[in-house]
Coordinates of C-alpha atoms and ligand atoms in Angstrom, one line a residue:
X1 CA -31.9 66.7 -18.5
X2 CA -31.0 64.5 -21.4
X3 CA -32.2 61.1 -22.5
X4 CA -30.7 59.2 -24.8
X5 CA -32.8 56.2 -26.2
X6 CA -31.1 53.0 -28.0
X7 CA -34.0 51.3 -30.2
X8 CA -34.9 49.8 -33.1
X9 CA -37.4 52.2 -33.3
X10 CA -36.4 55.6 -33.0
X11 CA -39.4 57.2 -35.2
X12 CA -41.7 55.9 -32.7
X13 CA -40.1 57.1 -29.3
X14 CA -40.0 60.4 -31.0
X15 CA -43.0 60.8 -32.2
X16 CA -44.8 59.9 -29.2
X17 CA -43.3 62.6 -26.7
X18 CA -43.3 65.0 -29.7
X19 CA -47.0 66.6 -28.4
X20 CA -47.9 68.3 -25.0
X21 CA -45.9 69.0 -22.4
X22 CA -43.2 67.0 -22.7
X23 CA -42.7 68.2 -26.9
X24 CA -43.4 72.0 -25.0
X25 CA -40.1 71.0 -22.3
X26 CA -38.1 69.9 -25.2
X27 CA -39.0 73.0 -27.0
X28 CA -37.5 75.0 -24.4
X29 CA -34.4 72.7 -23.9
X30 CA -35.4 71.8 -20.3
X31 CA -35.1 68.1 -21.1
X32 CA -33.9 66.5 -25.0
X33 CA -34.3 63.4 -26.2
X34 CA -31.6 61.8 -28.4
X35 CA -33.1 58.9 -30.2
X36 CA -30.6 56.4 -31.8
X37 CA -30.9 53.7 -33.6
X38 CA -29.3 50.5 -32.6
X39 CA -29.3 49.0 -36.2
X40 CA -26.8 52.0 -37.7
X41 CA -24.3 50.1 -35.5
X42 CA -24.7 46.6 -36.8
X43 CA -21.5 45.0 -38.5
X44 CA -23.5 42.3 -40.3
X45 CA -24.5 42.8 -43.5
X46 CA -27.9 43.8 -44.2
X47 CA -28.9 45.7 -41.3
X48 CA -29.5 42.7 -39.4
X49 CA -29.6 43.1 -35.1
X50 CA -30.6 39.4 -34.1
X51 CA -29.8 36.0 -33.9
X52 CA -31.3 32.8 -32.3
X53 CA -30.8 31.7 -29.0
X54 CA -28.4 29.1 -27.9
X55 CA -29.9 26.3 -26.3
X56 CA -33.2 26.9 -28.2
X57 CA -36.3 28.7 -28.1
X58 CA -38.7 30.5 -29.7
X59 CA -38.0 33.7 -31.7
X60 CA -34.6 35.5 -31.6
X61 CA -32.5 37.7 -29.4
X62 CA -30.8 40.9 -30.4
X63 CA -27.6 40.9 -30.2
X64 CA -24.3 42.0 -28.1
X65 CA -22.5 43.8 -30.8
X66 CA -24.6 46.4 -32.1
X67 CA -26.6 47.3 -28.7
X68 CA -23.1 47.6 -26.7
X69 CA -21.4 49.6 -29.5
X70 CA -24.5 51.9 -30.0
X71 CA -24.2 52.5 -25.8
X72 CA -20.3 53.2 -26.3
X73 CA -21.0 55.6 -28.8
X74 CA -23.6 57.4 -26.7
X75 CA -21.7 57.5 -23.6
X76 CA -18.1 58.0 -25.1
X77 CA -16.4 55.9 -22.1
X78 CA -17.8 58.0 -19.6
X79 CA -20.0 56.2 -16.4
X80 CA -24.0 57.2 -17.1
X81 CA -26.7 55.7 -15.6
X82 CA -28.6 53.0 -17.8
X83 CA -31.6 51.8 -17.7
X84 CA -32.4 48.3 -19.2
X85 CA -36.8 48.5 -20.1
X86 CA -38.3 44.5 -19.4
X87 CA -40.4 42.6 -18.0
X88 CA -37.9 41.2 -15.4
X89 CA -37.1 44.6 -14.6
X90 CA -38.1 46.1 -10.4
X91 CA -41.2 47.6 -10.9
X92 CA -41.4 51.4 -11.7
X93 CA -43.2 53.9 -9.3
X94 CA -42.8 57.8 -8.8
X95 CA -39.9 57.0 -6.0
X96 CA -37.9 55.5 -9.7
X97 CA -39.1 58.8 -11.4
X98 CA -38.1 61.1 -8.5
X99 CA -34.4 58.9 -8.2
X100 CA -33.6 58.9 -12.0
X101 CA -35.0 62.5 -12.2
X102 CA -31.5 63.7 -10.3
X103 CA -29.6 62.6 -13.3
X104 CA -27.9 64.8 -15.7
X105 CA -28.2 62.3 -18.4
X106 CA -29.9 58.9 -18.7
X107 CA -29.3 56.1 -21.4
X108 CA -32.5 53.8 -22.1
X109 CA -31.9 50.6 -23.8
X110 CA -35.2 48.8 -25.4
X111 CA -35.3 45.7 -26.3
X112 CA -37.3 43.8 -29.2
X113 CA -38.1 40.3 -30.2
X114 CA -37.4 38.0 -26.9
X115 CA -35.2 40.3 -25.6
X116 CA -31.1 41.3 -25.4
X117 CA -27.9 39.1 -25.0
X118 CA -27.4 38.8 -21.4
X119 CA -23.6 39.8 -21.4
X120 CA -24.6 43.3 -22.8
X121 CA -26.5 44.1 -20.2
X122 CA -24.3 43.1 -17.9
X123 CA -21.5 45.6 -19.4
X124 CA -23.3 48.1 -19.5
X125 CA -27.3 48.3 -17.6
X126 CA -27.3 49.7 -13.8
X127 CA -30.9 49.9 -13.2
X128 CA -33.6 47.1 -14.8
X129 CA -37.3 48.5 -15.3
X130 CA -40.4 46.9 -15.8
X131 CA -43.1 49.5 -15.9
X132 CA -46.0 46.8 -14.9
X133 CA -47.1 43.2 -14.6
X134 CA -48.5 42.9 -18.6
X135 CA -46.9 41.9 -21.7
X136 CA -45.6 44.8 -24.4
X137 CA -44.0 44.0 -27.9
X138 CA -40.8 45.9 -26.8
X139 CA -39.5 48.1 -24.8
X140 CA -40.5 51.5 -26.8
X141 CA -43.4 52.6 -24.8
X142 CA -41.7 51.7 -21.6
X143 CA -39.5 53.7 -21.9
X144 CA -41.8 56.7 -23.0
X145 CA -43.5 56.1 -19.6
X146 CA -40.6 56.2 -17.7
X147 CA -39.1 59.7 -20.1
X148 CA -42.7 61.4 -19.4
X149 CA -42.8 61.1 -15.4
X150 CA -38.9 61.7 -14.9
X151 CA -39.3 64.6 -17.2
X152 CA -42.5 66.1 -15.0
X153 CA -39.9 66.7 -12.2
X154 CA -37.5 68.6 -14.3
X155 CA -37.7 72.3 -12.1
X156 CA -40.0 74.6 -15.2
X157 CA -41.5 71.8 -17.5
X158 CA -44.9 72.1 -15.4
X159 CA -46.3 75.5 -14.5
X160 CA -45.5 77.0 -10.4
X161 CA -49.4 76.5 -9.9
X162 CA -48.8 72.3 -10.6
X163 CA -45.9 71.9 -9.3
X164 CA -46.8 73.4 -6.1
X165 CA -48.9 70.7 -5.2
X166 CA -47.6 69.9 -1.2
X167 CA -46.6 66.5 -0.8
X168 CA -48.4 64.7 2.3
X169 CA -49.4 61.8 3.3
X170 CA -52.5 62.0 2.1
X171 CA -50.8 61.4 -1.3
X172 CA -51.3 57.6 -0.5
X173 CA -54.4 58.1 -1.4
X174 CA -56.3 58.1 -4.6
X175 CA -57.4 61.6 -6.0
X176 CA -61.2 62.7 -5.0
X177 CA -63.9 63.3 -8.5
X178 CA -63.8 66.9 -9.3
X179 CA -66.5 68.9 -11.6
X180 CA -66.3 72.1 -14.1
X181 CA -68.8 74.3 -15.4
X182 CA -71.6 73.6 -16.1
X183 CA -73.3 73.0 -12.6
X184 CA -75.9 70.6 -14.5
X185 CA -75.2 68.5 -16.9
X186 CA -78.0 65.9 -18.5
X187 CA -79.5 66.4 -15.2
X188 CA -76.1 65.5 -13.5
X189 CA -76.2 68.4 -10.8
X190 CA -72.5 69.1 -9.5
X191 CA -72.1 68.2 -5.2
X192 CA -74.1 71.3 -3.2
X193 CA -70.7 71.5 -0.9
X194 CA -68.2 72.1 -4.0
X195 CA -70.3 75.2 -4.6
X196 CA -70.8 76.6 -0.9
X197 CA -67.8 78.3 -1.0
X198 CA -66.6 76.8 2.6
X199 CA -63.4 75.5 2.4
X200 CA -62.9 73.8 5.1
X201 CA -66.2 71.7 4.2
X202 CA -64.6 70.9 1.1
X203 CA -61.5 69.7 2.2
X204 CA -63.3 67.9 4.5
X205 CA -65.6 65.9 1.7
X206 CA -63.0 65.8 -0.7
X207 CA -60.7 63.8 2.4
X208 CA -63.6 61.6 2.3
X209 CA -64.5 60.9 -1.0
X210 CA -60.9 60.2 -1.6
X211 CA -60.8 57.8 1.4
X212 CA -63.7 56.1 0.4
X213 CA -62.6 55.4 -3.3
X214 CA -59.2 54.3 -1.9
X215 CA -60.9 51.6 0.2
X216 CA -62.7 50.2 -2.6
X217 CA -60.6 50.2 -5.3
X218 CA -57.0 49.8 -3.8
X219 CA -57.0 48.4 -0.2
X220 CA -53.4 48.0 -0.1
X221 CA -52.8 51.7 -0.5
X222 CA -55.9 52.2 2.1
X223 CA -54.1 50.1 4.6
X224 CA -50.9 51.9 4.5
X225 CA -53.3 55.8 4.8
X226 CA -54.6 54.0 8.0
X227 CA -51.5 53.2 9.2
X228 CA -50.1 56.4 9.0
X229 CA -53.0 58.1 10.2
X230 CA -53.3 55.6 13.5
X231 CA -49.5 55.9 14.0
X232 CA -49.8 60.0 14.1
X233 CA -52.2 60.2 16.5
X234 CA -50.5 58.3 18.5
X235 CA -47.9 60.1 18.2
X236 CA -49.5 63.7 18.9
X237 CA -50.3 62.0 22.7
X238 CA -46.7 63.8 23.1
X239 CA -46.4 66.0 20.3
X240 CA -43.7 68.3 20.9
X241 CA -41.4 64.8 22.2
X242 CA -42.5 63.1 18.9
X243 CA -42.6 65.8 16.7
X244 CA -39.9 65.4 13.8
X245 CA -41.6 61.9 13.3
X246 CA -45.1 63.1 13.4
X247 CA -44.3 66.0 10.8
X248 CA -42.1 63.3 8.5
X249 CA -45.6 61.1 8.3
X250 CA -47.5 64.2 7.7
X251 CA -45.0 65.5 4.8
X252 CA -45.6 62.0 3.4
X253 CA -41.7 61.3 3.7
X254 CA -41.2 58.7 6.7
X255 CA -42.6 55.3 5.7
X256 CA -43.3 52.7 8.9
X257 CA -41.2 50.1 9.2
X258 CA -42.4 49.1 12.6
X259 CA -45.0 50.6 14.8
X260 CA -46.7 49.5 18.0
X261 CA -48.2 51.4 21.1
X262 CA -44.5 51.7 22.8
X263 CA -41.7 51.3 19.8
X264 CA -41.5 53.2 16.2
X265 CA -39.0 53.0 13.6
X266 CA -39.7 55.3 10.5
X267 CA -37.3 55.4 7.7
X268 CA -37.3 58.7 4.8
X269 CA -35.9 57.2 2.0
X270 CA -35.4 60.1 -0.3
X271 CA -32.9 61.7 3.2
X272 CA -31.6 58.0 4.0
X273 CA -32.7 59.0 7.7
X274 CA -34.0 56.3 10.5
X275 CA -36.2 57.4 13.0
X276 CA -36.3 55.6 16.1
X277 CA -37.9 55.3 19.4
X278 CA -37.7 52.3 21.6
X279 CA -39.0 51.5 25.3
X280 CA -35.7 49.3 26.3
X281 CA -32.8 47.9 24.9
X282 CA -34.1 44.5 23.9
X283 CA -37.0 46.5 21.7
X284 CA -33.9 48.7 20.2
X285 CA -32.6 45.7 19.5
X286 CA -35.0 44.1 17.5
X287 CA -35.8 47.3 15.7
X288 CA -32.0 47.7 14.8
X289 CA -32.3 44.5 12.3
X290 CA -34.9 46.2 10.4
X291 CA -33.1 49.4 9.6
X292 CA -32.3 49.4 5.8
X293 CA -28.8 49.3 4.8
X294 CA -28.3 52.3 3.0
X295 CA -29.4 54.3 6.2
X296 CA -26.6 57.1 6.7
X297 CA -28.6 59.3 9.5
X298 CA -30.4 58.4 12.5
X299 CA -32.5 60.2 15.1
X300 CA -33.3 58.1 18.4
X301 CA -35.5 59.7 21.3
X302 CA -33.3 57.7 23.8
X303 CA -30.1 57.7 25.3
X304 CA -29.3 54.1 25.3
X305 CA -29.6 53.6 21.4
X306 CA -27.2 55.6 21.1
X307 CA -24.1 52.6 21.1
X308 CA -26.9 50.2 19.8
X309 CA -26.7 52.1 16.8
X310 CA -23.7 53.4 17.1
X311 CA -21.6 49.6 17.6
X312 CA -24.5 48.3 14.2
X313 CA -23.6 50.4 12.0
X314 CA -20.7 52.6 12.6
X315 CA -21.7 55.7 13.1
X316 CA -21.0 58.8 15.7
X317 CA -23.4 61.3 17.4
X318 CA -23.2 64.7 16.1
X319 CA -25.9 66.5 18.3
X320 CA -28.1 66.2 21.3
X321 CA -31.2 68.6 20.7
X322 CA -34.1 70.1 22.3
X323 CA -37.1 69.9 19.9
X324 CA -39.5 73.1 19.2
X325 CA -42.5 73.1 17.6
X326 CA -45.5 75.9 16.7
X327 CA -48.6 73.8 17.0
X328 CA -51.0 76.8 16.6
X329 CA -52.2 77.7 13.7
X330 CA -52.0 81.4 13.3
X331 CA -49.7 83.4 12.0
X332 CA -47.1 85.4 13.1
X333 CA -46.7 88.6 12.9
X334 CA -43.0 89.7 10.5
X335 CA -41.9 93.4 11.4
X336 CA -39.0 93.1 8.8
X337 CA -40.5 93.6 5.1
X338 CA -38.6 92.6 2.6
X339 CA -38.4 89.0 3.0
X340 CA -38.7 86.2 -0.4
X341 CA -37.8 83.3 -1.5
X342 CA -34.5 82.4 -2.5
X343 CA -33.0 81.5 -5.7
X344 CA -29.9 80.0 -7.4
X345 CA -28.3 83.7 -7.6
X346 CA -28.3 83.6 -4.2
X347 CA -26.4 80.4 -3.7
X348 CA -22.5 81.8 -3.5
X349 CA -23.9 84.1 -0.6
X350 CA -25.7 81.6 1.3
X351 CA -22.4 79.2 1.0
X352 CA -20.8 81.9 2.4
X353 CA -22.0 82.4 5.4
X354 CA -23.4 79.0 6.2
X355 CA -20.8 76.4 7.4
X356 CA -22.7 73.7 8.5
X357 CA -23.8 72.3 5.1
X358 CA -22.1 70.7 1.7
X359 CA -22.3 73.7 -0.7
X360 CA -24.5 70.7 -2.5
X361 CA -27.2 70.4 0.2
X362 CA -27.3 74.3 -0.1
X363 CA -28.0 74.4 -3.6
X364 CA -30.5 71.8 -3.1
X365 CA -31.9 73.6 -0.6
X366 CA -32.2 76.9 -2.6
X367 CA -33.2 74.8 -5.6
X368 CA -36.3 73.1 -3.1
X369 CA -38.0 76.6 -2.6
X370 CA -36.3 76.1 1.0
X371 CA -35.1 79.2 1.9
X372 CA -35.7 82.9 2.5
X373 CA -33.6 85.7 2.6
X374 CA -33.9 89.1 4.1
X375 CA -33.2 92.0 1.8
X376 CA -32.1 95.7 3.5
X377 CA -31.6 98.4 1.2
X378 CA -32.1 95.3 -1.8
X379 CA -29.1 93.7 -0.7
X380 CA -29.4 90.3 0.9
X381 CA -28.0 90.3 4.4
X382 CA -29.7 87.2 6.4
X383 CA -31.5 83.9 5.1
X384 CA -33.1 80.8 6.9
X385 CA -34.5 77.3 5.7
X386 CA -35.8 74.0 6.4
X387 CA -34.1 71.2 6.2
X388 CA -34.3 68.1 3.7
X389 CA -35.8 66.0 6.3
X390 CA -38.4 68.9 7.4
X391 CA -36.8 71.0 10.4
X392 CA -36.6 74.8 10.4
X393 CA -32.9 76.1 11.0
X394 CA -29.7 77.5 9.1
X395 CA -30.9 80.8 10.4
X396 CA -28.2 83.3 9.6
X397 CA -28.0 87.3 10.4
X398 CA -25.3 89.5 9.3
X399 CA -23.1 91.6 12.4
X400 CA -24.1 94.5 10.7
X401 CA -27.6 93.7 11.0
X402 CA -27.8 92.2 14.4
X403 CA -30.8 93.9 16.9
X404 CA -33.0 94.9 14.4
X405 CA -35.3 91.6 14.8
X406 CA -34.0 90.8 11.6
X407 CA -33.7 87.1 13.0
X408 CA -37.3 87.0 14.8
X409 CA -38.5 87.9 11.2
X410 CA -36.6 85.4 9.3
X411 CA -38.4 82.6 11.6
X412 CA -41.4 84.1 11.8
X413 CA -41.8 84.2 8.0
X414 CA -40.4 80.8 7.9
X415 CA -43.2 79.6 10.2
X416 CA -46.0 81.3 8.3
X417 CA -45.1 79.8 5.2
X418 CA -44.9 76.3 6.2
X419 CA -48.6 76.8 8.5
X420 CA -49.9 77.8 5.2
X421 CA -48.8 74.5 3.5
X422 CA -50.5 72.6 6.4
X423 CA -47.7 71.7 8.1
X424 CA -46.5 71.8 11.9
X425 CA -43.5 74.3 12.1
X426 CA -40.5 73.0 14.4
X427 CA -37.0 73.0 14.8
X428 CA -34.0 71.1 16.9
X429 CA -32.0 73.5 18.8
X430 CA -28.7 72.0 20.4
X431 CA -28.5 71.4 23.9
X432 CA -27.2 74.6 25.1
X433 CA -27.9 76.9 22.6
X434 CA -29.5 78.9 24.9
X435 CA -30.0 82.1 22.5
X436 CA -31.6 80.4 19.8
X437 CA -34.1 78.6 22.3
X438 CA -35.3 81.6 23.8
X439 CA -35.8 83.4 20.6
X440 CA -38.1 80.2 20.1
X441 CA -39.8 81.0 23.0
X442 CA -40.3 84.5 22.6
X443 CA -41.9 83.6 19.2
X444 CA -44.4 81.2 20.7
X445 CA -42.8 77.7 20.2
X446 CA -43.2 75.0 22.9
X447 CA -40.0 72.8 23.8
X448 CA -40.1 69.2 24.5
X449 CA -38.9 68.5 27.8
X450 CA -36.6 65.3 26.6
X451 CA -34.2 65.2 24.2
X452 CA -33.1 63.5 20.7
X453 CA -30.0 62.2 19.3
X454 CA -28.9 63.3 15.4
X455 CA -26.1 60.1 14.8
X456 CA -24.7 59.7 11.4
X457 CA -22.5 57.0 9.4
X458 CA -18.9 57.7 9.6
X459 CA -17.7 58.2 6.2
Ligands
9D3_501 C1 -41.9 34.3 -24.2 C2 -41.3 35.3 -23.3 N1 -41.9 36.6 -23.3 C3 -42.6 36.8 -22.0 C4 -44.1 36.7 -22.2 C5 -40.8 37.5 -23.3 C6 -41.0 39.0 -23.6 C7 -39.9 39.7 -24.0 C8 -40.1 41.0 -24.3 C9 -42.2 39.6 -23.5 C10 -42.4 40.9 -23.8 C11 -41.3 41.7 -24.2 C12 -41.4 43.1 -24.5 N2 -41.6 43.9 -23.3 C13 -40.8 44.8 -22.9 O1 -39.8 45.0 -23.6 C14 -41.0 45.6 -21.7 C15 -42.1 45.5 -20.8 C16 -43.3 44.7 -20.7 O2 -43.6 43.9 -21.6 N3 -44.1 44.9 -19.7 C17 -43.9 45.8 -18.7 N4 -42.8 46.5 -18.7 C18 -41.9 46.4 -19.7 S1 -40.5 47.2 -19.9 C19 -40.1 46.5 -21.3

C-alpha cells in the first residue's frame, strides 16, 4: 500500500513513522510513504504557498495552485482516493482505517495556517478527516494517525499471533488491565485468578473487568455492549431460526438499527447486508425507512417482505434457505488428514471450480484465512469456506474424489475451526438441496424449521 503525503512539512511526516512498526513495514516494502512537498510546486517567487483570505480574516490560506499541481503530479491524471486532514472533516474511527485500508494507493493533503482554498479541495479531496474534536497546528500529525492504523491492516506488517485477534462483539468494549512478571511489585500483588491457570475463570474476570471499566469510563460504548448482548439472548429463544443474525452480533459485524421484543433490523456495514425480521407488514414497513442506502443484500425471515423490499429498493430474491447450525461445542471428529488453510497460490484452482462467486470475493476470501483445502497425494482436490457475512459453504469435491468422506471432512474441519474461535458454526442450505442438508445432519447440525430469504439489488 502506498501513501503519498502533500505537506509543507515533509521532514516531519517522515521522521515520525520512520521507528517501530510502521519504519519495520516500510522496510519490507509492505506499505511506502512518499512525502512531497507542496512548496517545490509554487510558481511565485520565493517559495511562497499562501495568501490572505478574501473577505478578511485572520491569518492566511494556502493556496490553489501549488497544492492542486503537487496532487496532479502525484496522481498523473489517474482517479486516487484523497483524503483532505481538518477539523471539519467526518470523524475518524477503525471502520475509516479498515475502508481506506482496501486502497492500493492513498493521497493525503495537510493543510497549514487556516487551512486550503476551497476550490482545490473540491477538484481534487474525496474523503474529509478530522481525527478528533481538539485543535492541531496542521494537518501533519493527522495524517500520521490516520497512515499508522490503515497501515496495521496491511496483511504481514503485524505478526500472525496480533493479527489473529477474533473480532467480536465484545470488541465494544474497552480492554481489561493486564500484569507481567513480577507477581509483586512495591507490594502490588498481581490478581490470584490471572495466576490459577483456569481459563475459563479468567475469561470470565477479564469479561468483567472489561465491562466494568467500560461503564465508567465510556457509557456510550457500554450502552451499545448491552444492547447487543440483550438483543442476542433474545434471539437464542429460537436459535437455529435466528441464527445468521445472532452469529453477525456475536462476530461484532451487524450493528442494530432497530430492535424490540417482536421486530429486528441489523445492518453489516463492511458486507452492505440488511437483516430483517418483522411480525407484519405495517412493522416491515416501518423498518424499510431505516435501511441505509447503500444496502445491496438483504436477508428477511418472512415471506411477505419479500416485495416490501423487493418494490423499495429494486432488488430480486436469489434463494430461499434452510438454516443449519452446530450449537455444541465439541469438536468433530475429521477422518481425512491433510486439510490447511488456503492461500493466494491456491486462488486460480479455487476460481476454477467455484462458480457461484466473483473471482474477487474468492480472492478475498482466500486472502481472509477463509478457506481450506483438502490435499490427496499433495495435490489440492476439494476446498470449503465461510462467507463474508459469516456462513459456512462453497464446499467443493472433485469427481475423482467423491465417496471418500472427503466432503464430511472439509465441513467438519471447517466447524472445528470456527468453535475454536468462539463462534457458532452454521450454514444456509437452499430449499431442496436435499444432499447437502443431510450431510448436515449426519454431522450433527440442527435445521431451523422456517425459512429465510437472500434478496439482492439488481445491478
Ligand atoms: C480559527 C479557525 N481555526 C479553528 C480553531 C482553524 C484551524 C485550522 C487548521 C484550526 C486548526 C487547524 C489545523 N488542524 C488540522 O489541520 C487538523 C485537525 C485538527 O486540528 N484536529 C483534529 N483533526 C484534524 S485533521 C487536521
Amino acid at each position: 500500500m502506498k501513501f503519498h503525503v502533500l505537506t509543507l512539512f515533509p521532514e516531519m511526516v517522515l521522521s515520525g513513522l520512520r521507528s517501530s512498526i510502521i519504519g519495520r513495514a516500510a522496510e519490507k516494502k509492505l506499505i511506502a510513504i512518499d512525502a512531497v512537498n507542496i512548496r517545490d510546486y509554487t510558481k511565485e517567487r520565493h517559495g511562497k504557498v499562501d495568501d490572505y483570505p478574501y473577505g478578511g480574516g485572520a491569518g492566511m490560506l494556502m493556496q490553489a495552485q501549488p497544492v492542486y499541481d503537487a496532487w496532479q503530479a502525484v496522481t498523473g491524471g489517474r482517479k486516487l482516493r484523497t483524503v483532505y486532514l481538518t477539523p471539519q472533516g467526518e470523524p475518524f474511527t477503525q471502520k475509516t482505517a479498515a475502508r481506506l485500508a482496501g486502497e492500493e494507493e492513498l493521497v493525503l493533503i495537510c493543510g497549514h495556517y487556516e487551512g486550503i482554498d476551497e476550490r482545490v479541495l473540491e477538484e481534487t479531496v474525496t474523503d474529509f478527516i478530522s481525527i478528533g474534536d481538539y485543535v492541531l497546528t496542521g494537518g501533519e500529525l493527522a495524517a500520521m494517525v490516520v497512515i499508522d492504523a490503515v497501515s496495521r491492516l496491511v496483511p504481514g506488517v503485524l505478526s500472525n499471533d496480533a493479527s489473529a485477534e477474533t473480532e467480536s462483539f465484545y470488541n465494544d468494549l474497552l480492554e481489561y488491565p493486564q500484569y507481567s512478571r513480577p507477581e509483586v511489585w512495591r507490594e502490588k500483588k498481581v490478581p490470584d485468578v490471572l495466576l490459577s491457570g483456569d481459563h475459563r475463570k479468567i475469561a470470565a474476570w477479564r469479561l468483567e473487568q472489561s465491562k466494568e471499566r467500560t461503564r465508567r469510563i465510556r457509557p456510550d460504548l457500554y450502552e451499545k455492549y448491552m444492547d447487543k448482548e440483550r438483543l442476542i439472548c433474545r434471539l437464542s429463544k429460537a436459535k437455529r431460526e435466528n441464527i445468521h443474525m445472532i452469529e453477525s452480533l456475536h462476530r461484532g459485524k451487524g450493528e442494530i438499527l432497530y430492535a424490540d421484543e417482536e421486530n429486528v433490523l441489523l445492518y453489516d456495514p463492511g458486507c452492505r447486508l440488511c437483516m430483517i425480521s418483522a411480525k407484519n407488514r405495517e412493522m416491515g414497513q416501518k423498518l424499510l425507512l431505516l435501511i441505509p442506502k447503500d444496502t445491496v443484500l438483504f436477508v428477511t425471515s418472512q415471506s411477505f417482505l419479500n416485495e416490501l423490499i423487493c418494490s423499495g429498493f429494486s432488488c430480486e430474491v436469489y434463494h430461499e434457505c434452510v438454516q443449519v447450525c452446530y450449537p455444541q461445542r465439541q469438536s468433530l471428529p475429521v477422518r481425512h488428514k491433510d486439510i490447511r488453510l488456503l492461500g493466494p497460490e491456491d486462488a486460480e484452482y479455487v476460481i476454477t471450480h467455484y462458480h457461484m462467486g466473483e473471482p474477487e470475493y474468492i480472492r478475498e476470501r482466500i486472502q481472509s484465512r477463509a478457506m481450506y483445502g483438502a490435499f490427496v497425494e499433495g495435490e489440492l482436490k476439494g476446498f470449503v469456506g465461510s462467507h463474508d457475512e459469516g456462513s459456512m459453504g462453497m464446499l467443493f469435491v472433485e469427481d475423482s474424489c467423491r465417496e471418500r468422506g472427503i466432503g464430511a471432512s472439509l465441513e467438519a474441519y471447517n466447524i472445528n475451526r470456527i468453535c475454536e474461535r468462539g463462534f457458532t458454526p452454521y450454514a444456509h442450505i437452499i430449499v431442496g438441496n436435499d444432499v447437502s442438508l443431510s450431510l448436515q445432519r449426519k454431522l450433527g447440525l440442527y435445521a431451523s424449521s422456517g425459512t429465510i430469504w437472500w434478496l439482492g439489488k439488481k445491478e
